[in-house]
Coordinates of C-alpha atoms and ligand atoms in Angstrom, one line a residue:
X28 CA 23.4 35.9 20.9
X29 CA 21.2 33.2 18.7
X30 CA 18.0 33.8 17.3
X31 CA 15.8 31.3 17.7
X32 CA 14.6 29.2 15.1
X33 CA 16.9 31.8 13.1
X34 CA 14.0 34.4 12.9
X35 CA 14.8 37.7 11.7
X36 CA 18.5 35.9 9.8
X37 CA 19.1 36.4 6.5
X38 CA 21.0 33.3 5.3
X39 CA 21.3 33.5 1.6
X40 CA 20.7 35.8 -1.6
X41 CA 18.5 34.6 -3.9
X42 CA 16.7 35.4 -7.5
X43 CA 13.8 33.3 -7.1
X44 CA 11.5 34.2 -4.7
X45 CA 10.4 36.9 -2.2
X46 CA 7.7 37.0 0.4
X47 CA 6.2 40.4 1.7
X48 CA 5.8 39.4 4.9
X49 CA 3.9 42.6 6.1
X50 CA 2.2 43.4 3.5
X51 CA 1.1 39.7 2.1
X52 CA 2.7 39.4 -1.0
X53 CA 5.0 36.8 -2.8
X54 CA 6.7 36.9 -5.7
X55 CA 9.1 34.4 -7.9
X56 CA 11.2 36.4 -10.1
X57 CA 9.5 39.4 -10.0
X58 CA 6.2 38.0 -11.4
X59 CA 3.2 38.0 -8.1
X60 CA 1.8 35.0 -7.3
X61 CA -1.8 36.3 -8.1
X62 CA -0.5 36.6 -11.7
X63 CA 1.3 33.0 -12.4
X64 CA -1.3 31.3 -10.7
X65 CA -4.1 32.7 -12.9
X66 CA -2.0 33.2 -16.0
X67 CA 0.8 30.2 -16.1
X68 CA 1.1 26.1 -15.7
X69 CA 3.1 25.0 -13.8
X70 CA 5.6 23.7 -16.1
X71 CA 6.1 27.5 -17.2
X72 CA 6.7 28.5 -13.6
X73 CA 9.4 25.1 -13.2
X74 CA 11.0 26.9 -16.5
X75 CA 11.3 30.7 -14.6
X76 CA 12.7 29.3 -11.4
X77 CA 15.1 26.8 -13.7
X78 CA 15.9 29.0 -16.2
X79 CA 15.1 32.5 -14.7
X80 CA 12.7 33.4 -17.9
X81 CA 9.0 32.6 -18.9
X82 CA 9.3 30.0 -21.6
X83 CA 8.1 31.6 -25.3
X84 CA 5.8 28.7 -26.8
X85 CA 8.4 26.5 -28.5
X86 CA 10.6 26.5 -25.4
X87 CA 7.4 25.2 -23.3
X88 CA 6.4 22.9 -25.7
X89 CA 10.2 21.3 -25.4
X90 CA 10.3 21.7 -21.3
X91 CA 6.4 20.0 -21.1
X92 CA 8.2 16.9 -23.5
X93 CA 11.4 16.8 -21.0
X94 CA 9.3 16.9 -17.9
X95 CA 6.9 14.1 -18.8
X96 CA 9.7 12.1 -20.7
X97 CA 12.1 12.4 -17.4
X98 CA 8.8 11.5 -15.1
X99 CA 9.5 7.9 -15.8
X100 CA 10.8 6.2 -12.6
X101 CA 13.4 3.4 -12.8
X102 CA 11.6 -0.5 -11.8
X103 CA 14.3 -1.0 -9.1
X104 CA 12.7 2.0 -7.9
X105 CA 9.6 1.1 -8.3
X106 CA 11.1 -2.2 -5.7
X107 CA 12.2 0.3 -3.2
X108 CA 8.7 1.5 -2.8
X109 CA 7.3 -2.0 -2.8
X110 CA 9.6 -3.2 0.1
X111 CA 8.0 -0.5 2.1
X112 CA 5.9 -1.5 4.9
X113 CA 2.0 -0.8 3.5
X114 CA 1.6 1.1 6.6
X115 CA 4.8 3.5 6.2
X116 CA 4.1 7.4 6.1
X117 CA 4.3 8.3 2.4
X118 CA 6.7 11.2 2.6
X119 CA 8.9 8.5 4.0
X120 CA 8.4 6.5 1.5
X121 CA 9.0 9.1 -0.9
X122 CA 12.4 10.7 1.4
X123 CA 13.3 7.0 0.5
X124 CA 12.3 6.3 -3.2
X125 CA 13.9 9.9 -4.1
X126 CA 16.9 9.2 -2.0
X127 CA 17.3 5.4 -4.0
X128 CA 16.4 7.2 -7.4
X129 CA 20.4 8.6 -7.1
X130 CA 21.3 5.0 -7.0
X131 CA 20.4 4.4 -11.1
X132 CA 20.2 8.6 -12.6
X133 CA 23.0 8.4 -15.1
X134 CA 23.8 12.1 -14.5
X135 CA 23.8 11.4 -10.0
X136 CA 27.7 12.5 -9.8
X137 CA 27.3 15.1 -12.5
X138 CA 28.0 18.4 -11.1
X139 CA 27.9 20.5 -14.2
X140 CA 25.0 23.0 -14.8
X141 CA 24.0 21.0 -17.4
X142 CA 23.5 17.4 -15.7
X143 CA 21.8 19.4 -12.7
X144 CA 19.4 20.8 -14.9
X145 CA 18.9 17.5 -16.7
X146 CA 18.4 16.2 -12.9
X147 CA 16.0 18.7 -11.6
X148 CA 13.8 18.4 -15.0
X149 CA 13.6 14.2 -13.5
X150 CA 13.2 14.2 -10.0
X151 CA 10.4 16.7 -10.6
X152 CA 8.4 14.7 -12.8
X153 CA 10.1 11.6 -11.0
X154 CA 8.4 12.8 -7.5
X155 CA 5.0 13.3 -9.0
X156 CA 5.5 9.4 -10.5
X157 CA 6.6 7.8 -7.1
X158 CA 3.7 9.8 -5.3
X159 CA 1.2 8.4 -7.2
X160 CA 2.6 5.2 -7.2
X161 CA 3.4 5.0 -3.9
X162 CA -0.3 5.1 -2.8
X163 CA -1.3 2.7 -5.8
X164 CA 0.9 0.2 -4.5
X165 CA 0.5 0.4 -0.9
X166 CA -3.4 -0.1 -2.0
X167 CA -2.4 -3.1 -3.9
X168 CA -2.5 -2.4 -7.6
X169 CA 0.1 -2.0 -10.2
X170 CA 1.4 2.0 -10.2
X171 CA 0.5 3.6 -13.6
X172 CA 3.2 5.3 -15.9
X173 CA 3.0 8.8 -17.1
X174 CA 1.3 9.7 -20.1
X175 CA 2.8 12.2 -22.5
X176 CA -0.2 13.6 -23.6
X177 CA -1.0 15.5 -20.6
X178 CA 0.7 18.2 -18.0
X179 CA 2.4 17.4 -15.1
X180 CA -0.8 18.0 -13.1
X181 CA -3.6 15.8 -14.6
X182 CA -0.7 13.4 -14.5
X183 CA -0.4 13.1 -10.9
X184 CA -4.4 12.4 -11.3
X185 CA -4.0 10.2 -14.1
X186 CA -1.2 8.3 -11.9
X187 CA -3.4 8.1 -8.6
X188 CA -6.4 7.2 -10.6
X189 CA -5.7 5.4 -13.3
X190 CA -8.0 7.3 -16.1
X191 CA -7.8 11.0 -17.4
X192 CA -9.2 13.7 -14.8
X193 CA -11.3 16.5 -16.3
X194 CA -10.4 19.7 -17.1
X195 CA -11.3 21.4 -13.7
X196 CA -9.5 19.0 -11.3
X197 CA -6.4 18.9 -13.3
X198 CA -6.5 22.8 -13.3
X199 CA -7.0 23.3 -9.7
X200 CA -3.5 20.8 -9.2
X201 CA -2.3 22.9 -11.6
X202 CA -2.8 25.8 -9.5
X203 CA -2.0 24.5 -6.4
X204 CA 1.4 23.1 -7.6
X205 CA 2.2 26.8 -8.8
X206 CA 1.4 28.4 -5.2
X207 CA 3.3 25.7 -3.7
X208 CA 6.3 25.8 -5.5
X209 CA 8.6 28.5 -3.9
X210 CA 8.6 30.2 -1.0
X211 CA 12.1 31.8 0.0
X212 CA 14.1 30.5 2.8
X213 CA 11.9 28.3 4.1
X214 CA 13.2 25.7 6.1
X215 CA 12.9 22.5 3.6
X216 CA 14.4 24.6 0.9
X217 CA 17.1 25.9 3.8
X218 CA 17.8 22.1 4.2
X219 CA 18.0 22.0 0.3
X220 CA 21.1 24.4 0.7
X221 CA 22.6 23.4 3.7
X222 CA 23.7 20.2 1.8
X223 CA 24.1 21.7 -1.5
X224 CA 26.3 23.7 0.0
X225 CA 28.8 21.1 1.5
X226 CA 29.4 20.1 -2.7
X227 CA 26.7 17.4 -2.1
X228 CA 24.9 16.2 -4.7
X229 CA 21.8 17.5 -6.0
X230 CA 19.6 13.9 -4.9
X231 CA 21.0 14.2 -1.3
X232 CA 19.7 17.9 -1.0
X233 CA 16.4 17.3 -2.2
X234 CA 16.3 13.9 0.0
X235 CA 17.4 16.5 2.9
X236 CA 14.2 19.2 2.0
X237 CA 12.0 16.0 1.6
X238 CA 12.5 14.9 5.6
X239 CA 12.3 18.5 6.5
X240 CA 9.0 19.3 4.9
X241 CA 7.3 16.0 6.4
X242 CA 7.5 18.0 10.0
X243 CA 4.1 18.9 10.8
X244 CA 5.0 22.8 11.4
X245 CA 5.8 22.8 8.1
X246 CA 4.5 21.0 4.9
X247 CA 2.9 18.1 7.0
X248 CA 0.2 20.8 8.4
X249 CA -2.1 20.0 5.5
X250 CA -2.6 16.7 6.8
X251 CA -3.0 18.4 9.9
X252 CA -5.8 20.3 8.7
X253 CA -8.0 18.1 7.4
X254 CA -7.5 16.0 10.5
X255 CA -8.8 18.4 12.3
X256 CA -12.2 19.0 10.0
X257 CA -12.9 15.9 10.5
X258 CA -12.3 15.7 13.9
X259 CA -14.7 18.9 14.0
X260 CA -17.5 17.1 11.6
X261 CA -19.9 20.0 11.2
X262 CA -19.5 23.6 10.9
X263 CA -21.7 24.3 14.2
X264 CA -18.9 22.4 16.0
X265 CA -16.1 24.7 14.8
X266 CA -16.2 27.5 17.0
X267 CA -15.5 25.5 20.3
X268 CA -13.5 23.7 18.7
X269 CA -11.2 26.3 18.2
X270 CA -11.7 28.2 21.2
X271 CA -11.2 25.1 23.4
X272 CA -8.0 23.9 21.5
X273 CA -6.6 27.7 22.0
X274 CA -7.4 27.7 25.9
X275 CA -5.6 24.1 26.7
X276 CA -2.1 25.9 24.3
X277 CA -2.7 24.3 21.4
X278 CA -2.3 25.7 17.9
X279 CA -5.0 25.7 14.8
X280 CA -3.2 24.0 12.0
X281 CA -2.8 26.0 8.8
X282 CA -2.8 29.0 10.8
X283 CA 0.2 31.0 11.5
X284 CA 3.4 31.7 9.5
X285 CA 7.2 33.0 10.7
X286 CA 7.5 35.9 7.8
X287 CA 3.5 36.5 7.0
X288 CA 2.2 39.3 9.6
X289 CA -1.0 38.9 7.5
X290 CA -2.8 36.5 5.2
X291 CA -1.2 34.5 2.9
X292 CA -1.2 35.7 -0.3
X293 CA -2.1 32.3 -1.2
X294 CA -4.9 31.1 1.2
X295 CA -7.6 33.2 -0.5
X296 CA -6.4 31.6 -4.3
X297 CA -6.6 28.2 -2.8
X298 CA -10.2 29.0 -1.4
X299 CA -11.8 30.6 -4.6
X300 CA -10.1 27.4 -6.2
X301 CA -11.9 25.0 -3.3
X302 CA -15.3 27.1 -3.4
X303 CA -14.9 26.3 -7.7
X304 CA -14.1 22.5 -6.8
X305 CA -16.9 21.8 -4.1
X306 CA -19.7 24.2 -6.5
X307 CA -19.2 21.2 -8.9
X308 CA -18.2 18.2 -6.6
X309 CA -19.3 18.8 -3.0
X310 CA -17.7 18.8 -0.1
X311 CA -19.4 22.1 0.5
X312 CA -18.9 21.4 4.5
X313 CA -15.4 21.4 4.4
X314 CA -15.0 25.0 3.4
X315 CA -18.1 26.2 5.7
X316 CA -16.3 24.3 9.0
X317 CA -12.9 26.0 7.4
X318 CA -14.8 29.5 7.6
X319 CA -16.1 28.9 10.9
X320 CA -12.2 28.3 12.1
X321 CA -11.3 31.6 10.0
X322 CA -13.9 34.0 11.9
X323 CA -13.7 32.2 15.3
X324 CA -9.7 32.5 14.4
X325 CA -9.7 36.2 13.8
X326 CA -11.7 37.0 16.6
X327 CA -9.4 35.0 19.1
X328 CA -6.1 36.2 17.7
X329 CA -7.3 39.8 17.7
X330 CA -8.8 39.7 21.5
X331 CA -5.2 37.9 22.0
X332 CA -3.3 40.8 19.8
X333 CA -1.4 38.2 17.7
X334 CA -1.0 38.4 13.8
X335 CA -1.8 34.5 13.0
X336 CA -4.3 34.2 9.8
X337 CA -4.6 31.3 7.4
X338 CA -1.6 30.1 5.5
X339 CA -1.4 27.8 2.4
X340 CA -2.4 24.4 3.9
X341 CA -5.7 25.5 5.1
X342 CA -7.9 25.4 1.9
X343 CA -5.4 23.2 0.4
X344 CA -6.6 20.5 2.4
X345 CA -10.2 20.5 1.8
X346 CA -9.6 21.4 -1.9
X347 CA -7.2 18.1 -2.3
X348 CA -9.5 15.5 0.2
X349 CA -13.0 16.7 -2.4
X350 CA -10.7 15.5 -5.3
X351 CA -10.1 12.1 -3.6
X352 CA -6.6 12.6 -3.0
X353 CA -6.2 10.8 0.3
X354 CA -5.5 12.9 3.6
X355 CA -1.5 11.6 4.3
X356 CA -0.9 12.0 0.7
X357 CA -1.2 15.8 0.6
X358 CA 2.0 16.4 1.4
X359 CA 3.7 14.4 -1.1
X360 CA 1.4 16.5 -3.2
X361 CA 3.4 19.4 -1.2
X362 CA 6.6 17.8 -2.3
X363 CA 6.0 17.4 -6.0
X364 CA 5.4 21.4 -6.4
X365 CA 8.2 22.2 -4.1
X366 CA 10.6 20.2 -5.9
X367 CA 10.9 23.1 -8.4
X368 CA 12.0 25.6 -5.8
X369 CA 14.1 23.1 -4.2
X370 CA 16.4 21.7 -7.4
X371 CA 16.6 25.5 -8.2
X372 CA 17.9 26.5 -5.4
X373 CA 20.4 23.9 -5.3
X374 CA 21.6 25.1 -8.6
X375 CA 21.7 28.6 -7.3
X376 CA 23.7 27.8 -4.3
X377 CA 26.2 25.7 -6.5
X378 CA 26.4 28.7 -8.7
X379 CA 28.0 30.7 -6.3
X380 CA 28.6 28.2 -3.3
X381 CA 30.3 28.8 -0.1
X382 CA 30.0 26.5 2.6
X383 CA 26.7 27.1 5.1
X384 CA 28.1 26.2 8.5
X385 CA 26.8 28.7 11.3
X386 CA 27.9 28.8 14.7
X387 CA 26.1 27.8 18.1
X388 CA 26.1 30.0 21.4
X389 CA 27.4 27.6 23.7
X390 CA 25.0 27.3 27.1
X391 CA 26.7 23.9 28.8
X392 CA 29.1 23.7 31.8
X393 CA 32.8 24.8 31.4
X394 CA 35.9 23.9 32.9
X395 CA 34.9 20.7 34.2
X396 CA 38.1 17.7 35.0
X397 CA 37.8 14.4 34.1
X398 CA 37.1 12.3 37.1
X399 CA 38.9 8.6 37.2
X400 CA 36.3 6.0 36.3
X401 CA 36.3 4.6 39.9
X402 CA 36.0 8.1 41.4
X403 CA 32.3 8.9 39.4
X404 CA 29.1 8.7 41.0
Ligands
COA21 N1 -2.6 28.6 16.3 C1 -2.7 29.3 17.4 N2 -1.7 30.1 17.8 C2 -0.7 30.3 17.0 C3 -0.6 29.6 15.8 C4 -1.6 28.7 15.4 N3 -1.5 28.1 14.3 N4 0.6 30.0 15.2 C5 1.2 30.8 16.0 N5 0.4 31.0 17.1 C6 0.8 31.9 18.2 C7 2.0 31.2 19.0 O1 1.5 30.3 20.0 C8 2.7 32.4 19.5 O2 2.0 32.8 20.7 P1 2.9 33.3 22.0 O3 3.5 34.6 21.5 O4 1.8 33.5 23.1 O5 3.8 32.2 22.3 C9 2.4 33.5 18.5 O6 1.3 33.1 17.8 C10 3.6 33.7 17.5 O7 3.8 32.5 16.9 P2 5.2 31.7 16.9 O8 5.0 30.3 17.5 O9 6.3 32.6 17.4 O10 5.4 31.6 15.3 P3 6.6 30.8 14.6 O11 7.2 31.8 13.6 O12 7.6 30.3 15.6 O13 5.9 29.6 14.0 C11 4.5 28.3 12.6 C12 5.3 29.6 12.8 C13 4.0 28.2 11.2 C14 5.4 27.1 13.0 C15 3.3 28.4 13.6 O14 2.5 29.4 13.2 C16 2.5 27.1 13.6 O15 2.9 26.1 14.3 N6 1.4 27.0 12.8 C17 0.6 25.7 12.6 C18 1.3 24.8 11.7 C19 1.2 25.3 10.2 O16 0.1 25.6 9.8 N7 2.3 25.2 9.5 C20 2.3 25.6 8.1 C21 3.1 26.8 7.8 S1 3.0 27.3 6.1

């Protein structure tokens, strides 16, 4: 019998990450998210899921210079995304950009462990590149190259922006490209392995995960989200908001997750993050109409007797949006943490590869003739 949506199906072994579904935990090789995400940059955590290790200092000084050096995106490239239609979705500008940046990566056909780590160092600074250029020149202007004396993270505001963040902006990307990393066998990074595990190349893989997290029940929600604050507009609105979406079957965006049975371990970083963000910038409403949702939320679900409680996207969104980043960006933002997870697990699945090819329970007619052409209705 088939489970949908695969729930419950454990399709792969993997070193990298865990989620604690019950219990509300999630670690990447053996290190809690709590811990990384107060304790590490991002470019360390890129450096455990690549190389299965913290970095010691020399080693992260070296991956830091790799990652900004490889961020550099090709011109021809940089043409792809300026054919696109100015009103195109991002991430499908992006599923495109990353799919042409194959077309020019010396190392594309490379298979060894080697040229797949040289590729997964690139396309992750590569997609944090194209998604900041990508909304410079849909607005018009010229997109900005990376600058090597800063992170990955006040690089993708450096990129969108076009001058140096401050310290407290860059940090909270920082943060928020940690806890969006990894995340098990979720279904971009399932994507991710599907065609890595055909022998594919690692550029078609990630271009697989990239259309597969776009899907709004996945990482498009956090567009979702703050859609729906603003479609809310004050925090007395919230309540019947919520209540009158529930009654007509519809769901709250960033609410709700397959394997968590409780909250996210990573909603409550992202809001002590946004609650540090809006102390200092504003946007102070956004997180009281969010709380609103939470406690009319709780109470609902409870009356109701399902387990749904924030996920990741919820105070993502109204973290990102009081930064500037703009609402159908955020997932590109999505895209440029999860690019870690997915490049290494493509290298795990090459590393011990066997073809992913399930089977279907079959539900159509049977034993049906072939009628002459003349004879059919
Ligand atoms: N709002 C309201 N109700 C929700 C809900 C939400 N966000 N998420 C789940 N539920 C309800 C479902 O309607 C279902 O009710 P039912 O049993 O009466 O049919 C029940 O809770 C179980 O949820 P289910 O749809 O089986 O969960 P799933 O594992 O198939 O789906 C998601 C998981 C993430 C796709 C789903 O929770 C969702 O669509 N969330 C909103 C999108 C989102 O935030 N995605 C980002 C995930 S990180």
């Amino acid at each position: 019998m088939a489970s949908k949506g695969l729930e419950g199906v454990v399709a792969a072994q993997t070193a990298l990450s865990h989620v604690y579904g019950d219990e509300g935990r999630l670690i990447y090789a053996g290190y809690e998210i709590e811990d990384l995400a107060e304790n590490t940059t991002f470019e360390e955590v890129c450096h455990l899921l690549w190389f299965g290790e913290l970095p010691n200092a020399s080693r992260l000084s070296e991956i830091r210079r790799q990652l900004v050096a490889g961020a550099v995106v090709d011109e021809r490239v940089l043409d792809v995304v300026r054919a696109a239609p100015k009103h195109a979705h991002p991430m499908s500008t992006l599923r495109t950009a990353v799919s042409a940046l194959a077309l020019w990566d010396p190392d594309t056909e490379d298979m060894s462990p080697e040229g797949n780590q040289r590729k997964a160092i690139r396309l992750t600074g590569q997609t944090i590149t194209l998604t900041a250029a990508i909304d410079r020149i849909r607005h018009g202007k010229q997109p900005v190259p990376p600058n090597n004396d800063l992170g990955l993270a006040a690089n993708l505001l450096y990129m969108l922006r076009g001058e140096r963040p401050d310290e407290l902006s860059a940090r909270i990307i920082d943060a928020a490209l940690i806890l969006h990393a990894e995340h098990g066998m979720n279904a971009s990074t399932f994507a991710a392995r599907v065609t890595a595990g055909t022998l594919s190349d690692m550029h078609s893989a990630v271009t697989s995960a990239i259309g597969t997290l776009k899907g709004p029940l996945h990482g498009g929600a956090n567009e979702q989200v703050m859609v729906m604050l603003h479609e809310i507009g004050e925090p007395d609105r919230a309540a019947d908001y919520v209540r009158a979406r529930l009654a007509s079957g519809g769901k709250i965006m960033g609410f709700g997750h397959r394997v968590y049975r409780t909250l996210d371990p990573r909603a409550p970083i992202l809001k002590r993050l946004a609650e540090e963000l809006s102390a200092r910038m504003g946007g102070a409403k956004w997180l009281q109409i969010s709380e609103r949702i939470q406690e009319t939320m709780r109470v609902e679900m409870e009356r109701r007797g399902k387990q749904v409680y924030p996920n990741v996207d919820f105070f993502s969104a109204s973290a990102y949006f009081t930064l500037g980043i703009p609402m159908d960006l955020f997932t590109n933002v999505f895209a440029c943490a999860r690019m870690a997870g997915w490049t290494a697990h493509v290298m795990e699945q090459y590393s011990d590869n066997r073809l992913i090819r399930p089977q279907s329970e079959y539900i159509g007619p049977k034993h049906r003739k072939v009628q002459p052409l003349q004879e059919r209705e």
